[in-house]
Short mmCIF file of C-alpha atoms in Angstrom, two decimals:
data_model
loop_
_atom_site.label_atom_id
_atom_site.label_comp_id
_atom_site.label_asym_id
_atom_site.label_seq_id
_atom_site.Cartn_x
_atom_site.Cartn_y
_atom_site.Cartn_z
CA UNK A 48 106.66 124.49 128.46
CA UNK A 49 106.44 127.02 125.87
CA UNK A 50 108.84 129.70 128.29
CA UNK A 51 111.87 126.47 127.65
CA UNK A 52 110.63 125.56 124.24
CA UNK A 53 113.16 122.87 121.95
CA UNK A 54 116.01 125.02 120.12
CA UNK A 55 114.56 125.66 116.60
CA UNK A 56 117.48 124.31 115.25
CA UNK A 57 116.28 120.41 116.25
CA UNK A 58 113.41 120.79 114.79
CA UNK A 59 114.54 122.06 111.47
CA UNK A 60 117.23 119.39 111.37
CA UNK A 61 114.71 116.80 112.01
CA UNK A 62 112.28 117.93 109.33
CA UNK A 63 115.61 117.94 107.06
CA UNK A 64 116.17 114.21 108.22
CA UNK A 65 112.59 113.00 107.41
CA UNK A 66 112.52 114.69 104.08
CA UNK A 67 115.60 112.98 103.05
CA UNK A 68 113.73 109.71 104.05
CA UNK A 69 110.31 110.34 102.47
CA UNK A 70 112.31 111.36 99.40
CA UNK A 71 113.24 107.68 98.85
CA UNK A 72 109.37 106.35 98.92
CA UNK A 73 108.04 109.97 97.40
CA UNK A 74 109.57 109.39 94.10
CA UNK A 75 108.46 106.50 92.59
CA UNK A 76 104.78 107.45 93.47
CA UNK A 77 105.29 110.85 92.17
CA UNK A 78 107.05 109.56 88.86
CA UNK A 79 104.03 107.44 88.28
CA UNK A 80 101.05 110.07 89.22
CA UNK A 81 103.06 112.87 86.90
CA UNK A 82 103.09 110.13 84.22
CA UNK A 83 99.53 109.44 84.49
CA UNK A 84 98.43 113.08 84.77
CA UNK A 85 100.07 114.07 81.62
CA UNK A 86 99.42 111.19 79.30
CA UNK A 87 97.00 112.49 77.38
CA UNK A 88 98.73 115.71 76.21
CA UNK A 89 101.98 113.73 75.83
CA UNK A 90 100.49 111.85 73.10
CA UNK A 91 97.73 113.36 72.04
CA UNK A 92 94.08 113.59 73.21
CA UNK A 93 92.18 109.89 73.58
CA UNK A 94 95.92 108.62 73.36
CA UNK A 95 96.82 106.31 76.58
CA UNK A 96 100.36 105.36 77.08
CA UNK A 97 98.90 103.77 80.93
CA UNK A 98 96.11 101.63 81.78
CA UNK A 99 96.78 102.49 85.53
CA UNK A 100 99.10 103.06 88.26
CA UNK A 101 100.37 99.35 88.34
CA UNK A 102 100.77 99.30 84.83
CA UNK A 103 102.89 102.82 84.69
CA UNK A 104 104.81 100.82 86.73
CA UNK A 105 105.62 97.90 85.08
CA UNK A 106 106.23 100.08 81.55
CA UNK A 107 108.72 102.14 83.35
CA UNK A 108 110.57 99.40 84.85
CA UNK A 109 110.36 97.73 81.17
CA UNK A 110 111.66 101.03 79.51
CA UNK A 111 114.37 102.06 82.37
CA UNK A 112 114.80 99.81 85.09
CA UNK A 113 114.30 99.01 88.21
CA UNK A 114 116.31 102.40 89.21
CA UNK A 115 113.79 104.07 86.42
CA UNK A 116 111.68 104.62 89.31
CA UNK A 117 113.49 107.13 90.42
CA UNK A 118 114.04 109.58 87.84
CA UNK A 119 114.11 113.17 89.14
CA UNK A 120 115.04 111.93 92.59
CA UNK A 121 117.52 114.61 93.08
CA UNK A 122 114.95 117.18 92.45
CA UNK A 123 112.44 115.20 94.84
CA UNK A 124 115.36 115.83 97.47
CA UNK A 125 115.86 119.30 96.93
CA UNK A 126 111.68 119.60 97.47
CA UNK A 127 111.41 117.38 100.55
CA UNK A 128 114.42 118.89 102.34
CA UNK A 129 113.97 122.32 103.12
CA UNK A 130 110.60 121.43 102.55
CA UNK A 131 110.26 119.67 105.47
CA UNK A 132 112.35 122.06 107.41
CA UNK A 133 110.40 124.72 106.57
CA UNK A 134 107.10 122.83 107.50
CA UNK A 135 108.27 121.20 110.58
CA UNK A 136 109.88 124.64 111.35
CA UNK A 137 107.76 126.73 110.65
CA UNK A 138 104.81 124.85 112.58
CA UNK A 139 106.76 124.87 115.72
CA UNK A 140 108.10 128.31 115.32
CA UNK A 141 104.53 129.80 115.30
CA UNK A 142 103.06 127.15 117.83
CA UNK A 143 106.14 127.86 120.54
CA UNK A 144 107.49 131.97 120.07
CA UNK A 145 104.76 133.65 117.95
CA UNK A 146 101.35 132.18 120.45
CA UNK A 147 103.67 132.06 123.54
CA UNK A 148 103.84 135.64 122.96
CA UNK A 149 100.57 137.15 121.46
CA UNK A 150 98.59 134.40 123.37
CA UNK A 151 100.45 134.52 126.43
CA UNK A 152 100.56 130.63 127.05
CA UNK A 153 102.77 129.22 129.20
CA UNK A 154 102.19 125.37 128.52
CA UNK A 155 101.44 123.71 124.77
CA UNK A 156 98.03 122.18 126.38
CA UNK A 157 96.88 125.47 126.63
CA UNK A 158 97.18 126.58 123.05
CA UNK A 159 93.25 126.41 121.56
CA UNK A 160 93.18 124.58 118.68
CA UNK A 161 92.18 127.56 116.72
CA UNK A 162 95.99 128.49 116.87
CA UNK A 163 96.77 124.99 116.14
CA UNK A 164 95.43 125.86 112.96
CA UNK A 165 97.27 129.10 112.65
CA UNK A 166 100.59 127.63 113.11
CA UNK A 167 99.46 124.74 110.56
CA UNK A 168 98.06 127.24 107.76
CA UNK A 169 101.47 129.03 107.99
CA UNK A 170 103.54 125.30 108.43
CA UNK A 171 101.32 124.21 104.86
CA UNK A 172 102.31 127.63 103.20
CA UNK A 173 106.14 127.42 103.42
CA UNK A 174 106.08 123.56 103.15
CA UNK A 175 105.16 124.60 99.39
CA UNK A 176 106.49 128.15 98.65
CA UNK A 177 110.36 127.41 99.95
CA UNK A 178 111.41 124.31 97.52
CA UNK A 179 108.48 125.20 94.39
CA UNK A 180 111.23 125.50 91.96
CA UNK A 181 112.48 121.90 92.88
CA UNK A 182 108.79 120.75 92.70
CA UNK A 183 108.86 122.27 89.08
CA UNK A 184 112.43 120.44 88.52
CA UNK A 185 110.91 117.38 89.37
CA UNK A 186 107.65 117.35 86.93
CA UNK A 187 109.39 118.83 84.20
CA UNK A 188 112.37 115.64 83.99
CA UNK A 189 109.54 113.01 85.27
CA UNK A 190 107.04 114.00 82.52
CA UNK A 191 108.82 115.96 79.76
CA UNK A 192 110.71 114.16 77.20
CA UNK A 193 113.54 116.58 76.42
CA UNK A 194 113.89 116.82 79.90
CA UNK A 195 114.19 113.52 80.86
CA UNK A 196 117.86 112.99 80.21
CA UNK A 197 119.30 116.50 81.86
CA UNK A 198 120.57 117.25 85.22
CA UNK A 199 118.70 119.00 87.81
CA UNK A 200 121.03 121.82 87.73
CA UNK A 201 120.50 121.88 83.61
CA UNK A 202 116.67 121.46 84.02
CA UNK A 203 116.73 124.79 86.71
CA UNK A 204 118.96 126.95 84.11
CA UNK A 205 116.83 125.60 80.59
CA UNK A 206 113.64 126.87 83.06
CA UNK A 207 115.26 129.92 83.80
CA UNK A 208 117.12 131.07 80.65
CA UNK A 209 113.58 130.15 78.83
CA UNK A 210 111.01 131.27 81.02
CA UNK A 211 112.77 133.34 83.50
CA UNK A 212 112.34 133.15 87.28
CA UNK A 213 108.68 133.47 87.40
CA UNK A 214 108.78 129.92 85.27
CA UNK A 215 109.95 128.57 88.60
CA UNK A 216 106.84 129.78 90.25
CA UNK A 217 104.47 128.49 87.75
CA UNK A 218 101.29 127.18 90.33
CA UNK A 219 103.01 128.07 93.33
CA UNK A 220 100.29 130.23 94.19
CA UNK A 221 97.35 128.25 93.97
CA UNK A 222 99.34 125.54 95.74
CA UNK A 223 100.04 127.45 98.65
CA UNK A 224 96.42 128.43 98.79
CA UNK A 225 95.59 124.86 98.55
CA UNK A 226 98.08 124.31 101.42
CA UNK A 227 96.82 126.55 103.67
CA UNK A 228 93.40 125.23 104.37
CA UNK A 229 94.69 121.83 103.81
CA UNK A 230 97.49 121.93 106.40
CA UNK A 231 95.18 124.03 109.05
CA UNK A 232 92.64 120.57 108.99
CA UNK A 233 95.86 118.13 109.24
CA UNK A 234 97.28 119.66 112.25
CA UNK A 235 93.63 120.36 113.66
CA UNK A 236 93.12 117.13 113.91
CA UNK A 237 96.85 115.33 114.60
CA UNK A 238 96.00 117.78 117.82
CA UNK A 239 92.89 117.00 118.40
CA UNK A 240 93.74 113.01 118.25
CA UNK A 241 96.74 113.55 120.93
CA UNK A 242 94.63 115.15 122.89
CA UNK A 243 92.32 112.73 123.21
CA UNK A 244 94.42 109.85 123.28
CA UNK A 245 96.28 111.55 126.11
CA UNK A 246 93.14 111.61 128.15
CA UNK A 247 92.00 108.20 127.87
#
């Protein structure tokens, strides 16, 4: 019931947990959409380096390795970690304590959906705005070339020195706002599914 909600604490730590897992699958795909996003101003416009996905793929394993695949993994870590704490936690946070007491709920099958989409609004938001600077991390040692080669850690302070904080934050806010709606829909319907698969 939403009066003897979960600690916070298990869900946070379980968000932790699956962004360390995702991490492992995230990366590869990542390194291989950044890749194919910035191709054209890597080398020029007209100038393709990848036919496709499958043959990023191969070129990278060619060039680097099988482990190749998972250049800025690190930085992939330090985005699906707390970002998956955050969204797990902040999801449940605003679907358990904030609704239980504005709404006045007592049980979770009472919550309309139109909080559902509150809580997942607010879950897509800090998903995105609490590990951004990893995110950046990431894109900048999977796509740039004097990047490629330096430690997360180095790639944060280059960033930083050179661009100061706000270079961090580059996009953040048209992500979130991207998030928002996005995240609102997902949960929307995850609830609207269990609901109705809970009926039958």
């Amino acid at each position: 019931t939403l009066k003897d909600p979960v600690p916070m604490w298990k869900y946070i730590i379980s968000g932790g947990t699956a962004g360390i897992c995702v991490a492992f699958v995230l990366t590869p795909v990542e390194l291989i959409k950044c890749r194919l996003q910035v191709q054209n101003a890597a080398t020029g416009e007209g100038a393709i380096l990848y036919k496709g996905p499958l043959d990023c793929l191969l070129k990278i394993v060619k060039a680097d390795g099988f482990t190749g695949l998972w250049k800025g993994h690190i930085s992939c870590l330090a985005r699906e970690t707390p970002g998956n704490m955050a969204w797990f936690g902040t999801y449940e946070f605003v679907k358990t304590r904030v609704i239980q007491r504005f709404g006045g709920y007592e049980r979770l099958d009472d919550v309309p959906l139109g909080w559902t989409m509150a809580a997942g609004a607010c879950a897509g938001v800090a998903y995105w705005g609490v590990p951004y600077p990893a995110d950046t991390v990431k894109s900048k040692i999977q796509t740039v070339p004097r990047f490629s080669s330096m430690s997360f850690v180095e790639v944060f302070k280059t960033v930083v020195r050179e661009e100061g904080l706000a270079g961090l934050y580059k996009g953040c806010g048209i992500t979130c706002a991207r998030a928002a709606p996005s995240h609102a829909l997902l949960f929307f319907f995850y609830e609207l599914s269990s609901n109705w698969l809970a009926s039958l």
